[in-house]
Structures are given as structure tokens and as C-alpha cells.
């Protein structure tokens, strides 16, 4: 009995000493006019965050939330003590040849106009698709805008394909396929933990330390359903949840890598500068997930 108690104290102490810090960020938001579950999904995520005492940041994009109703739903984040950043208007991909710097800056301004008066707003900009420019002009032009407007880049340290797992989630949900949903839940949580460990490993191998992480998720049905399980699993594996303001104080978020095309996870960019081999591009995409899904018994056609 005593041995057991001592062991459990040691385990709790070691998880405190070696805990890795992580903050949650949620992108896009949903449009209640095109998605009947938008309000419910938003409420469920907020409820789980509250129940677990976790403060997060949401990065809404005007084109994803639609009009006033969508904005009202997003404003609830700020009212509940979370942060709200800027994810622009049209969700533009800065690496696309037909997206000009001028158009992109207008798009960022429009996001600022829409969100800056909301309670909880912080001047942080999340690049759609994590694409930060395919030319020096675009990359540095946006960085100049950020600095002139006292903005911080809403960078991500841990990227993951939750949008892809969400597509499968909706497919199985529509078919009422509970067996596949159970498998998907295991696969999804394993995927998120794997990505977290992978990006943390990149940091330790390059910078020599585990930074304060920011995980990229989306305001989507899969997270409304399983966020509580995700938080529990991360806690079990030695991760500790912190708020986004604390996370963004880590000096890695001040680094502006001079990579081209610029973007992806900040740790991915840093690893590229350090010449770490076998970095896939784009860093996260659906095909990379097929083997994980197969491992959990889901027969996914490539
Ligand atoms: Zn987005």
C-alpha cells in the first residue's frame, strides 16, 4: 500500500517536472446559415473547455462564419474568457500565385474591422492554411503589416489534420456507423498525440528544449464530440494545458524564418533552417493519415 502511494506521488511529481505545456487554438468558426449544427458545435466546445478549466483562442474568418449570427456565436468565446484573433476575410492562401500582397493586406484589414471590437480580441493573425507567402515581397510585406499594426503572428507549433478526421467523422455519423466512429476516435486521439510528440521532438532536436506549444484545431463537429477525451489523453501523456497568452510569450513565436515558401508550423520552419531531413510538404495532409487509420481498423481508400 505504502509503496503504491509513494509510486503514485513520484509519478505525479515527474509529470509536474516534465510536463510539456500546450495551448489550444481553434480556427475558422462555422456559419449557422449553412450549418444547422454551428451553434451546438460552438457551445459544446466552449462547455468542454469550461469543464476542464482550459482557456483557448479562436481565430475566426469572416467567410467561414457568414454574417451577424455567425459573429454572435464567435463573440461568445470572448465573453467566456477566451481570446479572439483574426483569421482574415476570405481565407486566402498567400502562397497562391493569383493572391497579391495588396489584396491580402485588404483581407487582413477586413478581418481586423470585423473582430477587433469583440470582447477578448487580441491582435494576433493566423495565416489561413499556415501559408505565409511564396515570394519575398509577399512574405515580408505581410510581416511589415503585422509589425506596423502591433500584431503578433498567431503561429502554430503543432499542426494536425483535424479537418480531414472531421470529414470521416461526418461520413460515419451520417451513416450511423458507431463501430467506425469508435475506431476513428482512437485513431484521431493517437494522431493528435503523435503530432504533438513529433513537433516537440523537432524543437528538442533543434532548439534543445520543449517550448510552450500551440495546437491547431478547428471549430468542427469532431472536436465538439471528443474534445474532453483529447484533453484527458493529453493530460495522461504528461501535457499540461496553459492559456494562449502565456504560450505566445515563448520566444519561438518571435522568430520569423526566412524560408520560402514561408509558413507551416513554426517548429517545422525552424527545423527546415536547421536542415532536418525528411520534412514532408505540406507538413500535414490527408494521405499521411491512411496508415494510421488502417492501423485502427478503418479501411481508407487512398
Ligand atoms: Zn482556417
PDB file of C-alpha atoms and ligand atoms in Angstrom:
ATOM      1  CA  UNK A   1       0.000   0.000   0.000  1.00  0.00           C
ATOM      2  CA  UNK A   2       2.699   2.478   1.096  1.00  0.00           C
ATOM      3  CA  UNK A   3       4.799   1.514  -1.920  1.00  0.00           C
ATOM      4  CA  UNK A   4       1.796   2.195  -4.141  1.00  0.00           C
ATOM      5  CA  UNK A   5       1.258   5.629  -2.604  1.00  0.00           C
ATOM      6  CA  UNK A   6       4.943   6.527  -2.973  1.00  0.00           C
ATOM      7  CA  UNK A   7       4.885   5.364  -6.580  1.00  0.00           C
ATOM      8  CA  UNK A   8       1.833   7.453  -7.390  1.00  0.00           C
ATOM      9  CA  UNK A   9       3.392  10.522  -5.701  1.00  0.00           C
ATOM     10  CA  UNK A  10       6.569  10.004  -7.760  1.00  0.00           C
ATOM     11  CA  UNK A  11       4.543   9.678 -10.952  1.00  0.00           C
ATOM     12  CA  UNK A  12       2.601  12.877 -10.217  1.00  0.00           C
ATOM     13  CA  UNK A  13       5.814  14.717  -9.352  1.00  0.00           C
ATOM     14  CA  UNK A  14       7.537  13.567 -12.538  1.00  0.00           C
ATOM     15  CA  UNK A  15       4.576  14.622 -14.649  1.00  0.00           C
ATOM     16  CA  UNK A  16       4.765  18.053 -12.985  1.00  0.00           C
ATOM     17  CA  UNK A  17       8.505  18.363 -13.522  1.00  0.00           C
ATOM     18  CA  UNK A  18       8.496  17.051 -17.080  1.00  0.00           C
ATOM     19  CA  UNK A  19       5.083  18.328 -18.166  1.00  0.00           C
ATOM     20  CA  UNK A  20       5.023  19.803 -21.624  1.00  0.00           C
ATOM     21  CA  UNK A  21       2.937  22.946 -21.975  1.00  0.00           C
ATOM     22  CA  UNK A  22       0.269  23.311 -24.626  1.00  0.00           C
ATOM     23  CA  UNK A  23      -2.405  25.868 -25.510  1.00  0.00           C
ATOM     24  CA  UNK A  24      -5.395  25.175 -27.735  1.00  0.00           C
ATOM     25  CA  UNK A  25      -6.322  27.264 -30.768  1.00  0.00           C
ATOM     26  CA  UNK A  26      -9.434  26.804 -32.899  1.00  0.00           C
ATOM     27  CA  UNK A  27      -9.691  28.150 -36.442  1.00  0.00           C
ATOM     28  CA  UNK A  28     -12.388  29.351 -38.814  1.00  0.00           C
ATOM     29  CA  UNK A  29     -15.699  29.130 -36.941  1.00  0.00           C
ATOM     30  CA  UNK A  30     -18.931  27.996 -38.597  1.00  0.00           C
ATOM     31  CA  UNK A  31     -21.750  29.695 -40.473  1.00  0.00           C
ATOM     32  CA  UNK A  32     -25.146  28.957 -38.832  1.00  0.00           C
ATOM     33  CA  UNK A  33     -26.889  29.739 -42.123  1.00  0.00           C
ATOM     34  CA  UNK A  34     -25.178  26.864 -43.909  1.00  0.00           C
ATOM     35  CA  UNK A  35     -24.526  24.545 -40.963  1.00  0.00           C
ATOM     36  CA  UNK A  36     -27.507  23.833 -38.726  1.00  0.00           C
ATOM     37  CA  UNK A  37     -25.208  22.455 -36.019  1.00  0.00           C
ATOM     38  CA  UNK A  38     -22.997  25.562 -35.875  1.00  0.00           C
ATOM     39  CA  UNK A  39     -24.349  26.881 -32.562  1.00  0.00           C
ATOM     40  CA  UNK A  40     -24.389  23.430 -30.944  1.00  0.00           C
ATOM     41  CA  UNK A  41     -20.814  22.666 -32.027  1.00  0.00           C
ATOM     42  CA  UNK A  42     -19.602  26.009 -30.718  1.00  0.00           C
ATOM     43  CA  UNK A  43     -21.474  25.561 -27.420  1.00  0.00           C
ATOM     44  CA  UNK A  44     -20.181  22.028 -26.924  1.00  0.00           C
ATOM     45  CA  UNK A  45     -16.562  23.092 -27.411  1.00  0.00           C
ATOM     46  CA  UNK A  46     -16.971  26.016 -25.015  1.00  0.00           C
ATOM     47  CA  UNK A  47     -18.694  23.785 -22.458  1.00  0.00           C
ATOM     48  CA  UNK A  48     -15.855  21.248 -22.527  1.00  0.00           C
ATOM     49  CA  UNK A  49     -13.226  23.981 -22.219  1.00  0.00           C
ATOM     50  CA  UNK A  50     -15.043  25.384 -19.192  1.00  0.00           C
ATOM     51  CA  UNK A  51     -15.492  21.978 -17.564  1.00  0.00           C
ATOM     52  CA  UNK A  52     -11.757  21.373 -17.913  1.00  0.00           C
ATOM     53  CA  UNK A  53     -10.792  24.909 -16.918  1.00  0.00           C
ATOM     54  CA  UNK A  54      -8.900  25.429 -20.177  1.00  0.00           C
ATOM     55  CA  UNK A  55      -8.541  28.866 -21.795  1.00  0.00           C
ATOM     56  CA  UNK A  56      -8.136  28.860 -25.571  1.00  0.00           C
ATOM     57  CA  UNK A  57      -8.008  31.181 -28.562  1.00  0.00           C
ATOM     58  CA  UNK A  58     -10.305  31.188 -31.577  1.00  0.00           C
ATOM     59  CA  UNK A  59      -9.287  32.576 -34.972  1.00  0.00           C
ATOM     60  CA  UNK A  60     -12.451  33.324 -36.971  1.00  0.00           C
ATOM     61  CA  UNK A  61     -12.556  34.057 -40.691  1.00  0.00           C
ATOM     62  CA  UNK A  62     -15.449  36.205 -41.971  1.00  0.00           C
ATOM     63  CA  UNK A  63     -16.133  33.942 -44.958  1.00  0.00           C
ATOM     64  CA  UNK A  64     -16.380  30.902 -42.661  1.00  0.00           C
ATOM     65  CA  UNK A  65     -18.793  32.400 -40.124  1.00  0.00           C
ATOM     66  CA  UNK A  66     -21.061  34.317 -42.526  1.00  0.00           C
ATOM     67  CA  UNK A  67     -22.979  37.307 -41.181  1.00  0.00           C
ATOM     68  CA  UNK A  68     -24.175  38.680 -37.860  1.00  0.00           C
ATOM     69  CA  UNK A  69     -25.406  35.352 -36.443  1.00  0.00           C
ATOM     70  CA  UNK A  70     -22.008  33.769 -37.011  1.00  0.00           C
ATOM     71  CA  UNK A  71     -20.314  36.728 -35.382  1.00  0.00           C
ATOM     72  CA  UNK A  72     -22.605  36.440 -32.356  1.00  0.00           C
ATOM     73  CA  UNK A  73     -21.619  32.799 -31.968  1.00  0.00           C
ATOM     74  CA  UNK A  74     -17.919  33.665 -32.139  1.00  0.00           C
ATOM     75  CA  UNK A  75     -18.296  36.561 -29.698  1.00  0.00           C
ATOM     76  CA  UNK A  76     -19.313  34.013 -27.051  1.00  0.00           C
ATOM     77  CA  UNK A  77     -15.671  32.899 -26.871  1.00  0.00           C
ATOM     78  CA  UNK A  78     -14.566  36.307 -25.644  1.00  0.00           C
ATOM     79  CA  UNK A  79     -17.456  36.534 -23.192  1.00  0.00           C
ATOM     80  CA  UNK A  80     -16.346  33.236 -21.653  1.00  0.00           C
ATOM     81  CA  UNK A  81     -12.795  34.479 -21.118  1.00  0.00           C
ATOM     82  CA  UNK A  82     -11.154  33.064 -24.240  1.00  0.00           C
ATOM     83  CA  UNK A  83      -9.157  35.082 -26.752  1.00  0.00           C
ATOM     84  CA  UNK A  84     -10.305  36.008 -30.239  1.00  0.00           C
ATOM     85  CA  UNK A  85      -7.776  36.639 -33.003  1.00  0.00           C
ATOM     86  CA  UNK A  86      -8.005  37.499 -36.714  1.00  0.00           C
ATOM     87  CA  UNK A  87      -8.066  34.863 -39.495  1.00  0.00           C
ATOM     88  CA  UNK A  88      -8.952  37.343 -42.267  1.00  0.00           C
ATOM     89  CA  UNK A  89     -11.955  37.578 -44.523  1.00  0.00           C
ATOM     90  CA  UNK A  90     -11.831  35.215 -47.492  1.00  0.00           C
ATOM     91  CA  UNK A  91      -9.461  32.567 -46.090  1.00  0.00           C
ATOM     92  CA  UNK A  92      -6.875  33.308 -48.789  1.00  0.00           C
ATOM     93  CA  UNK A  93      -3.861  31.145 -49.484  1.00  0.00           C
ATOM     94  CA  UNK A  94      -0.898  33.559 -49.580  1.00  0.00           C
ATOM     95  CA  UNK A  95       1.206  31.024 -51.476  1.00  0.00           C
ATOM     96  CA  UNK A  96      -1.124  31.035 -54.477  1.00  0.00           C
ATOM     97  CA  UNK A  97       0.203  32.930 -57.492  1.00  0.00           C
ATOM     98  CA  UNK A  98      -3.036  34.836 -58.038  1.00  0.00           C
ATOM     99  CA  UNK A  99      -3.203  36.177 -54.463  1.00  0.00           C
ATOM    100  CA  UNK A 100      -1.419  39.547 -54.477  1.00  0.00           C
ATOM    101  CA  UNK A 101       0.098  41.266 -51.465  1.00  0.00           C
ATOM    102  CA  UNK A 102      -2.286  44.218 -51.880  1.00  0.00           C
ATOM    103  CA  UNK A 103      -5.394  42.017 -51.914  1.00  0.00           C
ATOM    104  CA  UNK A 104      -4.097  40.025 -48.964  1.00  0.00           C
ATOM    105  CA  UNK A 105      -3.483  43.107 -46.827  1.00  0.00           C
ATOM    106  CA  UNK A 106      -7.012  44.365 -47.577  1.00  0.00           C
ATOM    107  CA  UNK A 107      -8.321  40.959 -46.488  1.00  0.00           C
ATOM    108  CA  UNK A 108      -6.404  41.155 -43.189  1.00  0.00           C
ATOM    109  CA  UNK A 109      -7.764  44.683 -42.595  1.00  0.00           C
ATOM    110  CA  UNK A 110     -11.298  43.414 -43.166  1.00  0.00           C
ATOM    111  CA  UNK A 111     -10.736  40.726 -40.529  1.00  0.00           C
ATOM    112  CA  UNK A 112      -9.432  43.367 -38.158  1.00  0.00           C
ATOM    113  CA  UNK A 113     -12.508  45.550 -38.737  1.00  0.00           C
ATOM    114  CA  UNK A 114     -14.834  42.619 -38.041  1.00  0.00           C
ATOM    115  CA  UNK A 115     -13.225  41.222 -34.905  1.00  0.00           C
ATOM    116  CA  UNK A 116     -11.234  43.945 -33.148  1.00  0.00           C
ATOM    117  CA  UNK A 117     -14.222  45.344 -31.248  1.00  0.00           C
ATOM    118  CA  UNK A 118     -15.160  41.961 -29.748  1.00  0.00           C
ATOM    119  CA  UNK A 119     -14.512  41.291 -26.085  1.00  0.00           C
ATOM    120  CA  UNK A 120     -11.391  39.164 -25.726  1.00  0.00           C
ATOM    121  CA  UNK A 121      -9.852  40.300 -29.009  1.00  0.00           C
ATOM    122  CA  UNK A 122      -6.064  40.187 -29.242  1.00  0.00           C
ATOM    123  CA  UNK A 123      -4.056  41.436 -32.244  1.00  0.00           C
ATOM    124  CA  UNK A 124      -2.899  38.026 -33.458  1.00  0.00           C
ATOM    125  CA  UNK A 125      -3.207  36.939 -37.048  1.00  0.00           C
ATOM    126  CA  UNK A 126      -3.495  33.284 -38.049  1.00  0.00           C
ATOM    127  CA  UNK A 127      -2.431  32.660 -41.661  1.00  0.00           C
ATOM    128  CA  UNK A 128      -5.066  30.548 -43.480  1.00  0.00           C
ATOM    129  CA  UNK A 129      -3.588  27.103 -44.353  1.00  0.00           C
ATOM    130  CA  UNK A 130      -0.490  28.326 -42.431  1.00  0.00           C
ATOM    131  CA  UNK A 131       0.787  29.703 -45.742  1.00  0.00           C
ATOM    132  CA  UNK A 132       2.952  32.771 -45.173  1.00  0.00           C
ATOM    133  CA  UNK A 133       3.988  33.655 -48.721  1.00  0.00           C
ATOM    134  CA  UNK A 134       5.659  32.177 -51.780  1.00  0.00           C
ATOM    135  CA  UNK A 135       7.699  35.303 -52.589  1.00  0.00           C
ATOM    136  CA  UNK A 136       9.939  37.568 -50.522  1.00  0.00           C
ATOM    137  CA  UNK A 137       7.675  40.512 -51.367  1.00  0.00           C
ATOM    138  CA  UNK A 138       4.547  38.824 -50.016  1.00  0.00           C
ATOM    139  CA  UNK A 139       6.222  37.208 -47.009  1.00  0.00           C
ATOM    140  CA  UNK A 140       7.960  40.373 -45.845  1.00  0.00           C
ATOM    141  CA  UNK A 141       5.076  42.658 -46.852  1.00  0.00           C
ATOM    142  CA  UNK A 142       2.684  40.858 -44.523  1.00  0.00           C
ATOM    143  CA  UNK A 143       5.285  40.812 -41.745  1.00  0.00           C
ATOM    144  CA  UNK A 144       5.637  44.593 -42.123  1.00  0.00           C
ATOM    145  CA  UNK A 145       1.850  44.961 -41.843  1.00  0.00           C
ATOM    146  CA  UNK A 146       1.841  42.864 -38.682  1.00  0.00           C
ATOM    147  CA  UNK A 147       4.556  44.929 -37.088  1.00  0.00           C
ATOM    148  CA  UNK A 148       3.030  48.279 -38.165  1.00  0.00           C
ATOM    149  CA  UNK A 149      -0.323  47.238 -36.679  1.00  0.00           C
ATOM    150  CA  UNK A 150       1.262  45.895 -33.468  1.00  0.00           C
ATOM    151  CA  UNK A 151       0.111  42.418 -34.391  1.00  0.00           C
ATOM    152  CA  UNK A 152       1.734  39.146 -33.494  1.00  0.00           C
ATOM    153  CA  UNK A 153       1.665  36.186 -35.852  1.00  0.00           C
ATOM    154  CA  UNK A 154      -0.824  33.668 -34.467  1.00  0.00           C
ATOM    155  CA  UNK A 155       1.692  30.945 -35.135  1.00  0.00           C
ATOM    156  CA  UNK A 156       1.188  27.245 -34.516  1.00  0.00           C
ATOM    157  CA  UNK A 157       3.766  24.851 -33.122  1.00  0.00           C
ATOM    158  CA  UNK A 158       1.723  21.650 -33.525  1.00  0.00           C
ATOM    159  CA  UNK A 159      -0.083  21.205 -36.829  1.00  0.00           C
ATOM    160  CA  UNK A 160      -2.507  18.310 -37.347  1.00  0.00           C
ATOM    161  CA  UNK A 161      -5.081  17.286 -39.913  1.00  0.00           C
ATOM    162  CA  UNK A 162      -8.205  17.522 -37.746  1.00  0.00           C
ATOM    163  CA  UNK A 163     -10.158  18.835 -40.771  1.00  0.00           C
ATOM    164  CA  UNK A 164      -9.559  15.511 -42.516  1.00  0.00           C
ATOM    165  CA  UNK A 165     -10.568  13.430 -39.493  1.00  0.00           C
ATOM    166  CA  UNK A 166     -13.667  15.641 -39.298  1.00  0.00           C
ATOM    167  CA  UNK A 167     -14.653  14.669 -42.857  1.00  0.00           C
ATOM    168  CA  UNK A 168     -14.525  10.999 -41.851  1.00  0.00           C
ATOM    169  CA  UNK A 169     -16.355  11.780 -38.600  1.00  0.00           C
ATOM    170  CA  UNK A 170     -19.258  13.348 -40.540  1.00  0.00           C
ATOM    171  CA  UNK A 171     -19.301  10.490 -43.044  1.00  0.00           C
ATOM    172  CA  UNK A 172     -19.619   7.802 -40.334  1.00  0.00           C
ATOM    173  CA  UNK A 173     -22.020   9.934 -38.300  1.00  0.00           C
ATOM    174  CA  UNK A 174     -24.343  10.339 -41.282  1.00  0.00           C
ATOM    175  CA  UNK A 175     -24.298   6.587 -41.807  1.00  0.00           C
ATOM    176  CA  UNK A 176     -24.850   5.980 -38.087  1.00  0.00           C
ATOM    177  CA  UNK A 177     -21.769   3.774 -38.189  1.00  0.00           C
ATOM    178  CA  UNK A 178     -20.899   3.608 -34.478  1.00  0.00           C
ATOM    179  CA  UNK A 179     -18.261   0.912 -34.930  1.00  0.00           C
ATOM    180  CA  UNK A 180     -16.259   3.097 -37.303  1.00  0.00           C
ATOM    181  CA  UNK A 181     -16.768   6.144 -35.068  1.00  0.00           C
ATOM    182  CA  UNK A 182     -15.262   4.243 -32.133  1.00  0.00           C
ATOM    183  CA  UNK A 183     -12.239   3.313 -34.215  1.00  0.00           C
ATOM    184  CA  UNK A 184     -11.947   6.832 -35.575  1.00  0.00           C
ATOM    185  CA  UNK A 185     -11.914   8.299 -32.074  1.00  0.00           C
ATOM    186  CA  UNK A 186      -8.951   6.139 -31.097  1.00  0.00           C
ATOM    187  CA  UNK A 187      -7.172   6.922 -34.361  1.00  0.00           C
ATOM    188  CA  UNK A 188      -7.828  10.647 -34.024  1.00  0.00           C
ATOM    189  CA  UNK A 189      -6.516  10.924 -30.484  1.00  0.00           C
ATOM    190  CA  UNK A 190      -3.465   8.810 -31.363  1.00  0.00           C
ATOM    191  CA  UNK A 191      -2.864  11.090 -34.361  1.00  0.00           C
ATOM    192  CA  UNK A 192      -3.004  14.273 -32.251  1.00  0.00           C
ATOM    193  CA  UNK A 193      -0.670  12.829 -29.621  1.00  0.00           C
ATOM    194  CA  UNK A 194       1.702  11.621 -32.332  1.00  0.00           C
ATOM    195  CA  UNK A 195       1.821  15.057 -33.969  1.00  0.00           C
ATOM    196  CA  UNK A 196       2.374  16.735 -30.604  1.00  0.00           C
ATOM    197  CA  UNK A 197       5.305  14.436 -29.803  1.00  0.00           C
ATOM    198  CA  UNK A 198       6.692  14.849 -33.323  1.00  0.00           C
ATOM    199  CA  UNK A 199       6.744  18.642 -33.237  1.00  0.00           C
ATOM    200  CA  UNK A 200       8.045  18.673 -29.680  1.00  0.00           C
ATOM    201  CA  UNK A 201      10.831  16.367 -30.862  1.00  0.00           C
ATOM    202  CA  UNK A 202      11.693  18.807 -33.667  1.00  0.00           C
ATOM    203  CA  UNK A 203      12.025  21.554 -31.038  1.00  0.00           C
ATOM    204  CA  UNK A 204      14.208  19.478 -28.731  1.00  0.00           C
ATOM    205  CA  UNK A 205      16.445  18.403 -31.642  1.00  0.00           C
ATOM    206  CA  UNK A 206      16.934  21.930 -32.959  1.00  0.00           C
ATOM    207  CA  UNK A 207      16.465  24.402 -30.084  1.00  0.00           C
ATOM    208  CA  UNK A 208      17.369  21.964 -27.328  1.00  0.00           C
ATOM    209  CA  UNK A 209      14.190  22.495 -25.356  1.00  0.00           C
ATOM    210  CA  UNK A 210      10.459  21.866 -25.279  1.00  0.00           C
ATOM    211  CA  UNK A 211       8.685  25.182 -25.962  1.00  0.00           C
ATOM    212  CA  UNK A 212       5.234  26.330 -24.940  1.00  0.00           C
ATOM    213  CA  UNK A 213       3.131  24.761 -27.667  1.00  0.00           C
ATOM    214  CA  UNK A 214       0.119  25.948 -29.643  1.00  0.00           C
ATOM    215  CA  UNK A 215      -2.021  23.189 -31.149  1.00  0.00           C
ATOM    216  CA  UNK A 216      -4.063  23.950 -34.251  1.00  0.00           C
ATOM    217  CA  UNK A 217      -7.630  22.607 -34.235  1.00  0.00           C
ATOM    218  CA  UNK A 218     -10.803  23.835 -35.933  1.00  0.00           C
ATOM    219  CA  UNK A 219     -14.302  24.671 -34.727  1.00  0.00           C
ATOM    220  CA  UNK A 220     -15.700  21.421 -36.098  1.00  0.00           C
ATOM    221  CA  UNK A 221     -18.062  18.624 -35.081  1.00  0.00           C
ATOM    222  CA  UNK A 222     -15.281  16.130 -34.300  1.00  0.00           C
ATOM    223  CA  UNK A 223     -13.833  18.433 -31.669  1.00  0.00           C
ATOM    224  CA  UNK A 224     -17.257  19.236 -30.226  1.00  0.00           C
ATOM    225  CA  UNK A 225     -17.748  15.485 -29.770  1.00  0.00           C
ATOM    226  CA  UNK A 226     -14.328  14.421 -28.490  1.00  0.00           C
ATOM    227  CA  UNK A 227     -12.531  17.447 -27.025  1.00  0.00           C
ATOM    228  CA  UNK A 228     -12.956  16.133 -23.477  1.00  0.00           C
ATOM    229  CA  UNK A 229     -11.270  12.860 -24.450  1.00  0.00           C
ATOM    230  CA  UNK A 230      -8.484  14.762 -26.200  1.00  0.00           C
ATOM    231  CA  UNK A 231      -7.799  16.860 -23.103  1.00  0.00           C
ATOM    232  CA  UNK A 232      -7.807  13.768 -20.860  1.00  0.00           C
ATOM    233  CA  UNK A 233      -5.447  11.871 -23.122  1.00  0.00           C
ATOM    234  CA  UNK A 234      -3.004  14.772 -23.344  1.00  0.00           C
ATOM    235  CA  UNK A 235      -3.033  15.088 -19.569  1.00  0.00           C
ATOM    236  CA  UNK A 236      -2.362  11.371 -19.240  1.00  0.00           C
ATOM    237  CA  UNK A 237       0.653  11.647 -21.521  1.00  0.00           C
ATOM    238  CA  UNK A 238       2.223  14.450 -19.498  1.00  0.00           C
ATOM    239  CA  UNK A 239       0.882  17.522 -21.279  1.00  0.00           C
ATOM    240  CA  UNK A 240      -0.325  20.484 -19.242  1.00  0.00           C
ATOM    241  CA  UNK A 241      -2.813  22.997 -20.642  1.00  0.00           C
ATOM    242  CA  UNK A 242      -1.931  26.675 -20.482  1.00  0.00           C
ATOM    243  CA  UNK A 243      -3.700  29.737 -21.889  1.00  0.00           C
ATOM    244  CA  UNK A 244      -2.719  31.191 -25.252  1.00  0.00           C
ATOM    245  CA  UNK A 245      -1.320  34.489 -23.860  1.00  0.00           C
ATOM    246  CA  UNK A 246       1.147  32.515 -21.757  1.00  0.00           C
ATOM    247  CA  UNK A 247       2.035  30.248 -24.672  1.00  0.00           C
ATOM    248  CA  UNK A 248       2.679  33.121 -27.079  1.00  0.00           C
ATOM    249  CA  UNK A 249       5.206  34.586 -24.640  1.00  0.00           C
ATOM    250  CA  UNK A 250       7.587  31.822 -25.658  1.00  0.00           C
ATOM    251  CA  UNK A 251      10.415  33.318 -27.705  1.00  0.00           C
ATOM    252  CA  UNK A 252       9.906  30.815 -30.556  1.00  0.00           C
ATOM    253  CA  UNK A 253       6.875  32.853 -31.642  1.00  0.00           C
ATOM    254  CA  UNK A 254       9.083  35.861 -32.296  1.00  0.00           C
ATOM    255  CA  UNK A 255      11.206  34.001 -34.818  1.00  0.00           C
ATOM    256  CA  UNK A 256      10.457  34.932 -38.419  1.00  0.00           C
ATOM    257  CA  UNK A 257      12.124  32.230 -40.509  1.00  0.00           C
ATOM    258  CA  UNK A 258      13.330  33.396 -43.910  1.00  0.00           C
ATOM    259  CA  UNK A 259      12.089  30.264 -45.632  1.00  0.00           C
ATOM    260  CA  UNK A 260      10.276  30.158 -48.983  1.00  0.00           C
ATOM    261  CA  UNK A 261       7.561  29.194 -49.366  1.00  0.00           C
ATOM    262  CA  UNK A 262       7.112  30.516 -45.823  1.00  0.00           C
ATOM    263  CA  UNK A 263       4.774  29.038 -43.250  1.00  0.00           C
ATOM    264  CA  UNK A 264       3.664  25.681 -41.765  1.00  0.00           C
ATOM    265  CA  UNK A 265       4.270  25.072 -38.054  1.00  0.00           C
ATOM    266  CA  UNK A 266       6.902  27.437 -36.623  1.00  0.00           C
ATOM    267  CA  UNK A 267       8.844  24.352 -35.481  1.00  0.00           C
ATOM    268  CA  UNK A 268       8.658  22.876 -38.980  1.00  0.00           C
ATOM    269  CA  UNK A 269      10.143  26.133 -40.362  1.00  0.00           C
ATOM    270  CA  UNK A 270      12.868  26.173 -37.724  1.00  0.00           C
ATOM    271  CA  UNK A 271      13.679  22.530 -38.487  1.00  0.00           C
ATOM    272  CA  UNK A 272      13.972  23.435 -42.170  1.00  0.00           C
ATOM    273  CA  UNK A 273      16.537  26.121 -41.327  1.00  0.00           C
ATOM    274  CA  UNK A 274      18.471  23.594 -39.237  1.00  0.00           C
ATOM    275  CA  UNK A 275      18.499  21.249 -42.218  1.00  0.00           C
ATOM    276  CA  UNK A 276      16.493  18.496 -40.531  1.00  0.00           C
ATOM    277  CA  UNK A 277      15.864  15.837 -43.180  1.00  0.00           C
ATOM    278  CA  UNK A 278      12.666  14.108 -44.275  1.00  0.00           C
ATOM    279  CA  UNK A 279      10.353  17.063 -43.600  1.00  0.00           C
ATOM    280  CA  UNK A 280       7.222  16.429 -45.592  1.00  0.00           C
ATOM    281  CA  UNK A 281       5.476  19.192 -47.545  1.00  0.00           C
ATOM    282  CA  UNK A 282       2.839  20.286 -46.946  1.00  0.00           C
ATOM    283  CA  UNK A 283       3.617  19.263 -43.405  1.00  0.00           C
ATOM    284  CA  UNK A 284       0.186  17.784 -42.705  1.00  0.00           C
ATOM    285  CA  UNK A 285      -2.163  16.322 -45.287  1.00  0.00           C
ATOM    286  CA  UNK A 286      -4.764  13.576 -45.651  1.00  0.00           C
ATOM    287  CA  UNK A 287      -2.611  10.928 -47.410  1.00  0.00           C
ATOM    288  CA  UNK A 288      -0.204  10.856 -44.461  1.00  0.00           C
ATOM    289  CA  UNK A 289      -3.102   9.597 -42.324  1.00  0.00           C
ATOM    290  CA  UNK A 290      -4.046   6.492 -44.296  1.00  0.00           C
ATOM    291  CA  UNK A 291      -1.672   4.170 -42.462  1.00  0.00           C
ATOM    292  CA  UNK A 292      -2.754   5.434 -39.027  1.00  0.00           C
ATOM    293  CA  UNK A 293      -6.407   4.884 -39.943  1.00  0.00           C
ATOM    294  CA  UNK A 294      -5.648   1.408 -41.270  1.00  0.00           C
ATOM    295  CA  UNK A 295      -3.831   0.632 -38.033  1.00  0.00           C
ATOM    296  CA  UNK A 296      -7.038   1.307 -36.122  1.00  0.00           C
ATOM    297  CA  UNK A 297      -9.066  -0.935 -38.424  1.00  0.00           C
ATOM    298  CA  UNK A 298     -10.508   1.703 -40.755  1.00  0.00           C
ATOM    299  CA  UNK A 299     -10.290   0.728 -44.386  1.00  0.00           C
ATOM    300  CA  UNK A 300      -9.471   4.002 -46.117  1.00  0.00           C
ATOM    301  CA  UNK A 301      -9.005   4.067 -49.870  1.00  0.00           C
ATOM    302  CA  UNK A 302      -6.054   6.248 -50.849  1.00  0.00           C
TER     303      UNK A 302
HETATM  304 ZN1  LIG B   1      -8.586  28.404 -41.480  1.00  0.00          ZN
END
